[in-house]
PDB file of C-alpha atoms in Angstrom:
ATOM      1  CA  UNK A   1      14.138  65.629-117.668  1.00  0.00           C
ATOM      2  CA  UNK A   2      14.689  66.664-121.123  1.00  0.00           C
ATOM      3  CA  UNK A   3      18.288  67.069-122.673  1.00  0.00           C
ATOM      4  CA  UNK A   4      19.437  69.688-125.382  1.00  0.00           C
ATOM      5  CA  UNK A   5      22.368  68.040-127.519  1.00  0.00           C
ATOM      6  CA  UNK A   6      23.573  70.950-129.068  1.00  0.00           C
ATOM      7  CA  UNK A   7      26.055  69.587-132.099  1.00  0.00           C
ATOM      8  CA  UNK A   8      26.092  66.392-133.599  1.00  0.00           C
ATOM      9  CA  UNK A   9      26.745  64.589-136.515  1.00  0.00           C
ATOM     10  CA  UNK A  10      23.704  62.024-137.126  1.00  0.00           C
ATOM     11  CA  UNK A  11      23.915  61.870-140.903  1.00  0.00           C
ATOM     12  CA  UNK A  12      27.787  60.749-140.388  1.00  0.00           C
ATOM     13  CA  UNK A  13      28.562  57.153-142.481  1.00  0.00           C
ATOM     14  CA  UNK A  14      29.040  55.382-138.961  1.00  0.00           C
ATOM     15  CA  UNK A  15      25.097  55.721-138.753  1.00  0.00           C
ATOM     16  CA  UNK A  16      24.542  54.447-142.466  1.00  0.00           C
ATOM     17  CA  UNK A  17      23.306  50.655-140.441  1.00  0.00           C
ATOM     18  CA  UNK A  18      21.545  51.986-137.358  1.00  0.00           C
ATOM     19  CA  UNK A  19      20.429  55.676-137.563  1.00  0.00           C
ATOM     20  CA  UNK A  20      17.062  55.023-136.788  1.00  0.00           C
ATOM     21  CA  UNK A  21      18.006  53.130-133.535  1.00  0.00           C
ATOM     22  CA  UNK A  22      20.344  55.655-132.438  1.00  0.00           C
ATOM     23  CA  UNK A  23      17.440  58.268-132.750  1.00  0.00           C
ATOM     24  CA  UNK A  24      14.987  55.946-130.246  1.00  0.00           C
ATOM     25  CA  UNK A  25      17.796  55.770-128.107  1.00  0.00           C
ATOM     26  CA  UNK A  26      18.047  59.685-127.984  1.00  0.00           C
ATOM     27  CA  UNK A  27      14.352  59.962-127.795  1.00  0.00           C
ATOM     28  CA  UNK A  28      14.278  57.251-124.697  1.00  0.00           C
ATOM     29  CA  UNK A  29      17.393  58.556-123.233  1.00  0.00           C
ATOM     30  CA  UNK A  30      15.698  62.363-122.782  1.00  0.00           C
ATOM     31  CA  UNK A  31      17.153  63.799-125.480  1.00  0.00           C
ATOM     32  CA  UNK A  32      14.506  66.140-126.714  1.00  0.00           C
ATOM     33  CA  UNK A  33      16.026  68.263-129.425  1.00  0.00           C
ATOM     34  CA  UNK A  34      19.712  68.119-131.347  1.00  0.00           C
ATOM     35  CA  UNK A  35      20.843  70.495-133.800  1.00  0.00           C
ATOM     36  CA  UNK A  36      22.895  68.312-136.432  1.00  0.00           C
ATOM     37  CA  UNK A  37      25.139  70.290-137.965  1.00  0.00           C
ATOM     38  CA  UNK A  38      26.333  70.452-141.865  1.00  0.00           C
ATOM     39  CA  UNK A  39      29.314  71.476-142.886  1.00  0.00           C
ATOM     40  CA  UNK A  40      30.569  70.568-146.831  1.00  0.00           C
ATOM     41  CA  UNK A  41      28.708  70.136-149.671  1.00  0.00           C
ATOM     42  CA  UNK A  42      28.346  66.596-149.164  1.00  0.00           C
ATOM     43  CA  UNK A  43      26.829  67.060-145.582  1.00  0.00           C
ATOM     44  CA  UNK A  44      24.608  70.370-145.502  1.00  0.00           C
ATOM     45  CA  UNK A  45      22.032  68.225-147.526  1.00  0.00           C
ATOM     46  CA  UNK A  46      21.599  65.303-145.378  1.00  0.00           C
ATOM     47  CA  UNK A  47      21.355  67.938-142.433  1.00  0.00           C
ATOM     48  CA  UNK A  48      18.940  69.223-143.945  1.00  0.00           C
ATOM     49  CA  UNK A  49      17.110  66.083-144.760  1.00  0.00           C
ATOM     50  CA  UNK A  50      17.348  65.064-141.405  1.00  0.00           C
ATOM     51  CA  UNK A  51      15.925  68.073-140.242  1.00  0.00           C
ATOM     52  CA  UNK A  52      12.976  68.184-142.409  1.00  0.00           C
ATOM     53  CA  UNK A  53      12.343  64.361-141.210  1.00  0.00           C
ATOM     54  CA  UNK A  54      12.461  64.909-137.288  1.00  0.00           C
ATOM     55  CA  UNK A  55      10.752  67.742-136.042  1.00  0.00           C
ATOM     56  CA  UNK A  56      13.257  67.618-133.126  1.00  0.00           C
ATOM     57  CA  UNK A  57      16.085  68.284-134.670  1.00  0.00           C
ATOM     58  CA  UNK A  58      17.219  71.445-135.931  1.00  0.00           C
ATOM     59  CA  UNK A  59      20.406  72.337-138.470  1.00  0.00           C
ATOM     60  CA  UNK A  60      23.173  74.484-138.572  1.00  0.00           C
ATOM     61  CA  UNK A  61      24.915  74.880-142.037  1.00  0.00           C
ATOM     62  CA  UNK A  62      28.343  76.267-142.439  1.00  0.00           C
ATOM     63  CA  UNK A  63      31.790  75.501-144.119  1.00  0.00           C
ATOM     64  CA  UNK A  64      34.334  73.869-142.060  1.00  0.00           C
ATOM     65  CA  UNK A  65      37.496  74.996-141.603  1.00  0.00           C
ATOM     66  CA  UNK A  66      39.084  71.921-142.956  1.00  0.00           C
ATOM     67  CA  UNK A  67      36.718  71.900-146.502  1.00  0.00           C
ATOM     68  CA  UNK A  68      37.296  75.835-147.061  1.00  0.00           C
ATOM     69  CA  UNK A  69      39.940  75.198-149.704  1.00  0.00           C
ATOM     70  CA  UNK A  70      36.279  73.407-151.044  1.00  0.00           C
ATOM     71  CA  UNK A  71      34.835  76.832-150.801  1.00  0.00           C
ATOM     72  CA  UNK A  72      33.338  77.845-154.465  1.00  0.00           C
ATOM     73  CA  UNK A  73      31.459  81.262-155.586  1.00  0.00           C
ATOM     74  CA  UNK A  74      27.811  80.648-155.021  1.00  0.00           C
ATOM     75  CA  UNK A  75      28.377  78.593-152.284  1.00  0.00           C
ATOM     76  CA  UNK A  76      28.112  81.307-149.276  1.00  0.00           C
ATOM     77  CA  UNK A  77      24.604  82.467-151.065  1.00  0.00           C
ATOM     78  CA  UNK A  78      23.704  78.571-150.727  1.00  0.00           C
ATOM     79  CA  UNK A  79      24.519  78.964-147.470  1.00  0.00           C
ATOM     80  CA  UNK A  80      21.916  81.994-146.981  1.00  0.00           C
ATOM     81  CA  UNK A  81      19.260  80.692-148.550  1.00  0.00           C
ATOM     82  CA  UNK A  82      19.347  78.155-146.434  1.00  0.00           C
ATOM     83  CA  UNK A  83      18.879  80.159-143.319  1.00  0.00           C
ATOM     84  CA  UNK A  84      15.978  81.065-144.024  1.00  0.00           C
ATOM     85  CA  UNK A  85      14.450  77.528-143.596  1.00  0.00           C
ATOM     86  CA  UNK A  86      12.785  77.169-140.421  1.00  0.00           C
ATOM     87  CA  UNK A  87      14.810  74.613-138.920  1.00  0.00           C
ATOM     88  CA  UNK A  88      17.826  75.924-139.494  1.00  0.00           C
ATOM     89  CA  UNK A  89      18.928  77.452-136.461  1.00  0.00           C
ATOM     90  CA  UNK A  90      22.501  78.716-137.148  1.00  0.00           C
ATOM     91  CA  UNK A  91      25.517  78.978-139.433  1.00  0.00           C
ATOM     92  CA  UNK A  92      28.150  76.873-138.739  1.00  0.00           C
ATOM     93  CA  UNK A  93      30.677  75.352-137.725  1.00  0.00           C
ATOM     94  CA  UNK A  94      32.840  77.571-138.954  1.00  0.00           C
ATOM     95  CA  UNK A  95      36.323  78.773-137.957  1.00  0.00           C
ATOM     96  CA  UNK A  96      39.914  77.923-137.955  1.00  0.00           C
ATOM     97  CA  UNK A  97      41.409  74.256-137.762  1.00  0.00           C
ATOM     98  CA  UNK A  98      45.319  74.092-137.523  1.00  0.00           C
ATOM     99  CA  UNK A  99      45.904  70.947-136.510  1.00  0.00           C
ATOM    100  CA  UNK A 100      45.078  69.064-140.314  1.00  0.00           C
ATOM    101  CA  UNK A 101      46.627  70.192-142.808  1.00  0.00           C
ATOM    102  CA  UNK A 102      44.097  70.324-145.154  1.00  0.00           C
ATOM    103  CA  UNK A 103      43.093  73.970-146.323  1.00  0.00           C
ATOM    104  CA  UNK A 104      45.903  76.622-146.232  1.00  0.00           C
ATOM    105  CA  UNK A 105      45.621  79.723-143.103  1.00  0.00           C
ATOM    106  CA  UNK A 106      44.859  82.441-145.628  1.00  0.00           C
ATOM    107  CA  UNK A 107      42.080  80.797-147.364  1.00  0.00           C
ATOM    108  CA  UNK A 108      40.790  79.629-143.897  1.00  0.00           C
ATOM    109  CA  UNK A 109      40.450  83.422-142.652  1.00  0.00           C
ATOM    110  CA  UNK A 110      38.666  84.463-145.579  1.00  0.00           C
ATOM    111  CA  UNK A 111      35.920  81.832-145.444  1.00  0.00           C
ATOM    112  CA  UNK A 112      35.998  81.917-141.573  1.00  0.00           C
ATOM    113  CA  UNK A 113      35.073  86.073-141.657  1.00  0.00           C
ATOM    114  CA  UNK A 114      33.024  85.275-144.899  1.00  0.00           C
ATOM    115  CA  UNK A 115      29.952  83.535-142.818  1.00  0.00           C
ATOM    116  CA  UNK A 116      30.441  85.709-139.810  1.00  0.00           C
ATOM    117  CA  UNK A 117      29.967  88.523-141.863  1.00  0.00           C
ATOM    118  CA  UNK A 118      27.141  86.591-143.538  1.00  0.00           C
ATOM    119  CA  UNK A 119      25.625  85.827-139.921  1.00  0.00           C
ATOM    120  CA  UNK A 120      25.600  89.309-139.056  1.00  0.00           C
ATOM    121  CA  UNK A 121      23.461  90.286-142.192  1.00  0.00           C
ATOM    122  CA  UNK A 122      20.895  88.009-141.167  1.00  0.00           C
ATOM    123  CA  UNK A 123      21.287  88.113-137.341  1.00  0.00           C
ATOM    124  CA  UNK A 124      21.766  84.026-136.973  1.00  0.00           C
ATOM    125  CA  UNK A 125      24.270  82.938-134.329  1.00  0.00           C
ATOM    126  CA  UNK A 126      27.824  81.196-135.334  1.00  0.00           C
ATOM    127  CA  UNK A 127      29.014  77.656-134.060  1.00  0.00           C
ATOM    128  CA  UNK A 128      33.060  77.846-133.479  1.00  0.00           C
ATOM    129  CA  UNK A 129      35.159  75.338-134.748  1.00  0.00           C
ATOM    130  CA  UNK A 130      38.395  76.048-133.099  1.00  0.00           C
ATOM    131  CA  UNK A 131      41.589  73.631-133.296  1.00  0.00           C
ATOM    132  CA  UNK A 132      44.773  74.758-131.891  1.00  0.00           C
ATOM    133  CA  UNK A 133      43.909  78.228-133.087  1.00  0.00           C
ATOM    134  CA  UNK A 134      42.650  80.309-130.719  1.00  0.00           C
ATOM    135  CA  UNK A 135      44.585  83.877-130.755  1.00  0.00           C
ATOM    136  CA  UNK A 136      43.630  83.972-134.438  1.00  0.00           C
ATOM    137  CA  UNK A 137      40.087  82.862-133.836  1.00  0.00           C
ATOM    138  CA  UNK A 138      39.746  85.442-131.078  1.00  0.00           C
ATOM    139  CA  UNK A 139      41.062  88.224-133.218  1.00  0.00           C
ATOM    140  CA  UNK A 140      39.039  87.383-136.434  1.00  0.00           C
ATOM    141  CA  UNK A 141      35.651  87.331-134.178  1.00  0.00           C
ATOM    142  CA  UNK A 142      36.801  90.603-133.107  1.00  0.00           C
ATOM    143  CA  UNK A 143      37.842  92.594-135.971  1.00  0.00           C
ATOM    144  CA  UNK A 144      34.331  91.039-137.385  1.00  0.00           C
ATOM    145  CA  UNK A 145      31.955  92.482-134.664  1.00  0.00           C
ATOM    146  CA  UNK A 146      30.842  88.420-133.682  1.00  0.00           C
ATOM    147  CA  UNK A 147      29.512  90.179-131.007  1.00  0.00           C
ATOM    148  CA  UNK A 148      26.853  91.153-132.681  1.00  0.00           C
ATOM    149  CA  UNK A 149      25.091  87.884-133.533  1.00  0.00           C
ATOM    150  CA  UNK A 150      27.421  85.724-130.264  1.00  0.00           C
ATOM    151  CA  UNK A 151      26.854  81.842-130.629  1.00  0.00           C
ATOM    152  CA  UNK A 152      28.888  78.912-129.761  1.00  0.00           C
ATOM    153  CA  UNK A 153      32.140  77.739-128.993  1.00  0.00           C
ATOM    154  CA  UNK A 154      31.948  74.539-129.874  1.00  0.00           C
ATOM    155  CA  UNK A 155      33.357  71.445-127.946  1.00  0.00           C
ATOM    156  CA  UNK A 156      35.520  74.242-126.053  1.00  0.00           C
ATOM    157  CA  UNK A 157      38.757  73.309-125.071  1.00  0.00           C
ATOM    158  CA  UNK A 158      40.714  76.391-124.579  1.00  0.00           C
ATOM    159  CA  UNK A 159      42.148  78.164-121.231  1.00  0.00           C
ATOM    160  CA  UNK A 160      39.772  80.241-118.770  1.00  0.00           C
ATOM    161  CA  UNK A 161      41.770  83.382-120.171  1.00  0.00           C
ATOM    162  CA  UNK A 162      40.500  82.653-124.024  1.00  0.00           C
ATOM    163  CA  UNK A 163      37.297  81.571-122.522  1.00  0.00           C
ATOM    164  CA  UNK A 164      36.689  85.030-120.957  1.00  0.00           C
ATOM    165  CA  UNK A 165      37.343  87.129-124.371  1.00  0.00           C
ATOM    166  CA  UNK A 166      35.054  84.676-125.909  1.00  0.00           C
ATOM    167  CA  UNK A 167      32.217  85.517-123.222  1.00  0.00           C
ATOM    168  CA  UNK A 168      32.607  89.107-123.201  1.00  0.00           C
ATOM    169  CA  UNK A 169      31.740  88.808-126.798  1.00  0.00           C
ATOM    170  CA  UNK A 170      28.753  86.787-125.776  1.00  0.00           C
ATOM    171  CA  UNK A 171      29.361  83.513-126.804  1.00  0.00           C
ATOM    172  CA  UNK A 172      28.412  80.636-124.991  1.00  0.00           C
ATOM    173  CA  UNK A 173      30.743  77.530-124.175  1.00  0.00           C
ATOM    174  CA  UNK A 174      29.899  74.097-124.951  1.00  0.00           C
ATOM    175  CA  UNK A 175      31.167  70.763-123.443  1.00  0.00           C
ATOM    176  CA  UNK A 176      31.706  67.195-124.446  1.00  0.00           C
ATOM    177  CA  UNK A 177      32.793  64.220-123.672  1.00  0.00           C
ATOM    178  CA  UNK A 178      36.227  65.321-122.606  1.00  0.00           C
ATOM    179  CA  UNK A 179      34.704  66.776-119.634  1.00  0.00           C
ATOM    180  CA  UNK A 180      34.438  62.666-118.565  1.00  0.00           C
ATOM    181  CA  UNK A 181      38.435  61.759-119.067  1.00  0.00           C
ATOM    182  CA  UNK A 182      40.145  61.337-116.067  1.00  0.00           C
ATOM    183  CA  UNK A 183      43.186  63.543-117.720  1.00  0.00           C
ATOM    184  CA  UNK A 184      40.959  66.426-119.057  1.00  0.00           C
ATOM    185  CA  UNK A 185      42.006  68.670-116.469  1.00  0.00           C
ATOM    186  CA  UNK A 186      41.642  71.971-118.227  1.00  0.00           C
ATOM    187  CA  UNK A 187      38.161  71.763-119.467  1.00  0.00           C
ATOM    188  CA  UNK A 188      36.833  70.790-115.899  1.00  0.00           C
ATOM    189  CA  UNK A 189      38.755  73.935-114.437  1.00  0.00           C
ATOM    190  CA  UNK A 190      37.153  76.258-117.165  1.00  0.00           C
ATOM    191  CA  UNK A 191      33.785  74.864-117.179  1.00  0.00           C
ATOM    192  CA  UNK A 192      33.605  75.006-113.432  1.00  0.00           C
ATOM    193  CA  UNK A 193      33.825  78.827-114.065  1.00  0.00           C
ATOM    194  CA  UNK A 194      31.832  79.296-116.874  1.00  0.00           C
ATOM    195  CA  UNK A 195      28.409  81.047-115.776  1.00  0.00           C
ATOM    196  CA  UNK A 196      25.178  79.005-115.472  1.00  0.00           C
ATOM    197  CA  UNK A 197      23.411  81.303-118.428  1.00  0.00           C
ATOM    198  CA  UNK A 198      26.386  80.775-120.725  1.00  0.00           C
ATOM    199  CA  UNK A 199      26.667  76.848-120.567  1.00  0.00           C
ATOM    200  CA  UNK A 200      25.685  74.023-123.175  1.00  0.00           C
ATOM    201  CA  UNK A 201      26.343  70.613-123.735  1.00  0.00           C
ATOM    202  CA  UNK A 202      26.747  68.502-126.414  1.00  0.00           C
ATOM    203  CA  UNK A 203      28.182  64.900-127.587  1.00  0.00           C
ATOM    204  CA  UNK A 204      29.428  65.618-131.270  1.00  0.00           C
ATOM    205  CA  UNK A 205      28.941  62.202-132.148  1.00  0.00           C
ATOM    206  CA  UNK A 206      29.718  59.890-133.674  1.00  0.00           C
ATOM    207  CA  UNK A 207      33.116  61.580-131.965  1.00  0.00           C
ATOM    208  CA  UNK A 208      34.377  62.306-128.433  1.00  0.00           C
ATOM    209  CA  UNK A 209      32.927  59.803-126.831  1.00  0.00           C
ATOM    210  CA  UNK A 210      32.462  59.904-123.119  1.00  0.00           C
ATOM    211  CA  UNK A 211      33.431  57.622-120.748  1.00  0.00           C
ATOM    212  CA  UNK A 212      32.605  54.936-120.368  1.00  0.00           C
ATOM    213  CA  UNK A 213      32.726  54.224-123.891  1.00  0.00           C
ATOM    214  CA  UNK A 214      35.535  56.240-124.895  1.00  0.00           C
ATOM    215  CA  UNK A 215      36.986  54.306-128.145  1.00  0.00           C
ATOM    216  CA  UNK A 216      33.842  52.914-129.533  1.00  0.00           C
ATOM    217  CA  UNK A 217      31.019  55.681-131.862  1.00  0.00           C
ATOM    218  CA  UNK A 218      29.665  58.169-129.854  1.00  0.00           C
ATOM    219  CA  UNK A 219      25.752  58.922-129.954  1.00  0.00           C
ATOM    220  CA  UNK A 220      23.470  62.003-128.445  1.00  0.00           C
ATOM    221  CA  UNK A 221      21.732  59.706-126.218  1.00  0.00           C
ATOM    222  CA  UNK A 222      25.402  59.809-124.288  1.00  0.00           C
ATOM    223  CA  UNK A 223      24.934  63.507-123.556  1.00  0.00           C
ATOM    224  CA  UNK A 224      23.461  62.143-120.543  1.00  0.00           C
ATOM    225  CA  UNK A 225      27.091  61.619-119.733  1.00  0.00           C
ATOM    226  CA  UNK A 226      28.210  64.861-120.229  1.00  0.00           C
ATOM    227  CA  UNK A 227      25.485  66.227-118.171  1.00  0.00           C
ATOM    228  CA  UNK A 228      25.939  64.020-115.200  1.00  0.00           C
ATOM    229  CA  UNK A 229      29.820  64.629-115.683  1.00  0.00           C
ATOM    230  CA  UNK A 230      29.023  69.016-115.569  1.00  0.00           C
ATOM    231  CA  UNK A 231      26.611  68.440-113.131  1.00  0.00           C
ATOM    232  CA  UNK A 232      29.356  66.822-110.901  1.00  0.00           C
ATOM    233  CA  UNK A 233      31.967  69.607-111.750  1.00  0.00           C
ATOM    234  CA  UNK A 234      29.221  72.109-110.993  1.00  0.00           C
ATOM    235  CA  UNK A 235      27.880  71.010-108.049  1.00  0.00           C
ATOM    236  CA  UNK A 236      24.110  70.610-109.186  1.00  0.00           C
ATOM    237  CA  UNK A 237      21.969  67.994-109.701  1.00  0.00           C
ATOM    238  CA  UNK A 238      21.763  66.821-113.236  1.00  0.00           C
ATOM    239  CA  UNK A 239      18.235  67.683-113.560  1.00  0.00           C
ATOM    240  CA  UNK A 240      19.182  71.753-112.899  1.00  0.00           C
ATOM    241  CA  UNK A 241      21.671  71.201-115.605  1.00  0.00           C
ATOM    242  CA  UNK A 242      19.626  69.518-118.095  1.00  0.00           C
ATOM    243  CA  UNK A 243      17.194  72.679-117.287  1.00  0.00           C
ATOM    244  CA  UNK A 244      19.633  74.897-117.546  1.00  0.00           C
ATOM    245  CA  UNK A 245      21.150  73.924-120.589  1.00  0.00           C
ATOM    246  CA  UNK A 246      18.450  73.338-122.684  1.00  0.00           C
ATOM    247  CA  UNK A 247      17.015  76.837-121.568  1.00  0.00           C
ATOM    248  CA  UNK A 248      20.178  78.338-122.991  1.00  0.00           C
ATOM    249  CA  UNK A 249      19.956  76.650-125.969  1.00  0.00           C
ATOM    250  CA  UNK A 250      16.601  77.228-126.774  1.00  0.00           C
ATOM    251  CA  UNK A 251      16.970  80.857-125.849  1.00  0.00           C
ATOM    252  CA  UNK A 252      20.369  81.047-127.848  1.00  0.00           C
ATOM    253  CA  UNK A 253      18.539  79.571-131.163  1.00  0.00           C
ATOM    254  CA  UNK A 254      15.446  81.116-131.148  1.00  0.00           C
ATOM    255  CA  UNK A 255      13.862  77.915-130.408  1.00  0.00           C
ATOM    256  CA  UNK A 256      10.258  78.778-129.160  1.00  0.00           C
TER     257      UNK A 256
END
């Protein structure tokens, strides 16, 4: 059974004393490929590095929401030249964060429509960050044709009504370890509707950790969890969703 974690964070600081454990434990665990994902200046790099090291994983670059205030000329052509490394796999995540306070809404948008328009030049799919925005993050992939290129929604946690605009624009919907809370009623009832074809896991470690080890780091060798835990909501086995999954993510990234 192999397992597809589709966003993580394995050059995080809470990995500084163990990474290269962690990364048997994915490999033993049946995790066989990760994207990590890079986001700032600080952390594009040591995606990169990572990716270049492990010919399993794969990158995504992009400018978070949070660091766009961070945002400086040159940087989106950084960004580009990037993409054309053959492990990078897609841009992100971007998109809109409104819960921290931390880069203003206007300067947000124009970053956020900045990289979809950039991932529409090249044809490379987008990876959604979306915090207690999504009307605006809706609109903005509309009015910017995201359509065009589709991607991720990234540790989804909207309503089934958002979740349907985003997959008549062709994005997929990915889900983490809140699928495993007892409480996390609304992410069971959309996942449970989201199409077989359209469906990805992830862990986004080292955060949202599953149960049982909600409170302590989170690692991709736990998107076992999450499988087992869509699996149950699905009504599969976890070996058609581990199939499934990874399919879509290979498919979605151009993985061959």
């Amino acid at each position: 059974m192999m397992l597809f974690d589709t966003h993580t964070h394995l050059d995080a600081p809470q990995f500084d004393e163990d990474r290269e454990e962690v990364i048997a434990r994915c490999i033993e665990g049946g995790v066989s490929k990760m994207v990590n994902v890079g986001f700032n200046r600080e952390t594009i790099p040591t995606t990169m590095a990572l990716a270049e090291k492990y010919d399993f994983i794969y990158a995504a670059v992009g400018w978070h929401p949070q660091d766009a205030i961070t945002m400086k000329e040159g940087d989106l052509e950084w960004i580009a030249s990037l993409c054309q490394h053959e492990k990078v796999v897609a841009i992100g995540e971007i998109g809109l964060d409104y819960y921290w306070d931390t880069s203003p809404k206007d300067i947000q948008h124009k970053v956020f429509r900045q990289q979809i328009g950039l991932a529409r030049e090249i044809k490379m799919p987008i990876v959604i960050h979306n915090r207690d925005a999504h009307e605006d993050v809706v609109r903005i992939l509309r009015e910017e044709k995201a359509h065009e290129v589709g991607g991720i929604m990234h540790s989804y946690s909207g309503s089934w009504e958002t979740a349907k605009m985003c997959l008549d624009m062709g994005f997929h919907l990915s889900f983490g370890g809140p699928i495993t809370f007892k409480n996390a009623k609304q992410p069971k009832e959309v996942l449970a509707q989201v199409p077989m074809d359209r469906l990805l896991i992830e862990t986004d470690s080292p955060y949202l950790t599953p149960h049982p080890y909600r409170g302590k780091r989170n690692e991709s060798a736990h998107v076992r969890l999450v499988a087992e835990a869509a699996a149950q909501i699905k009504g599969v086995d976890i070996e058609e969703i581990a199939r499934i999954t990874t399919r879509n993510a290979l498919d979605l990234f151009g993985i061959l």
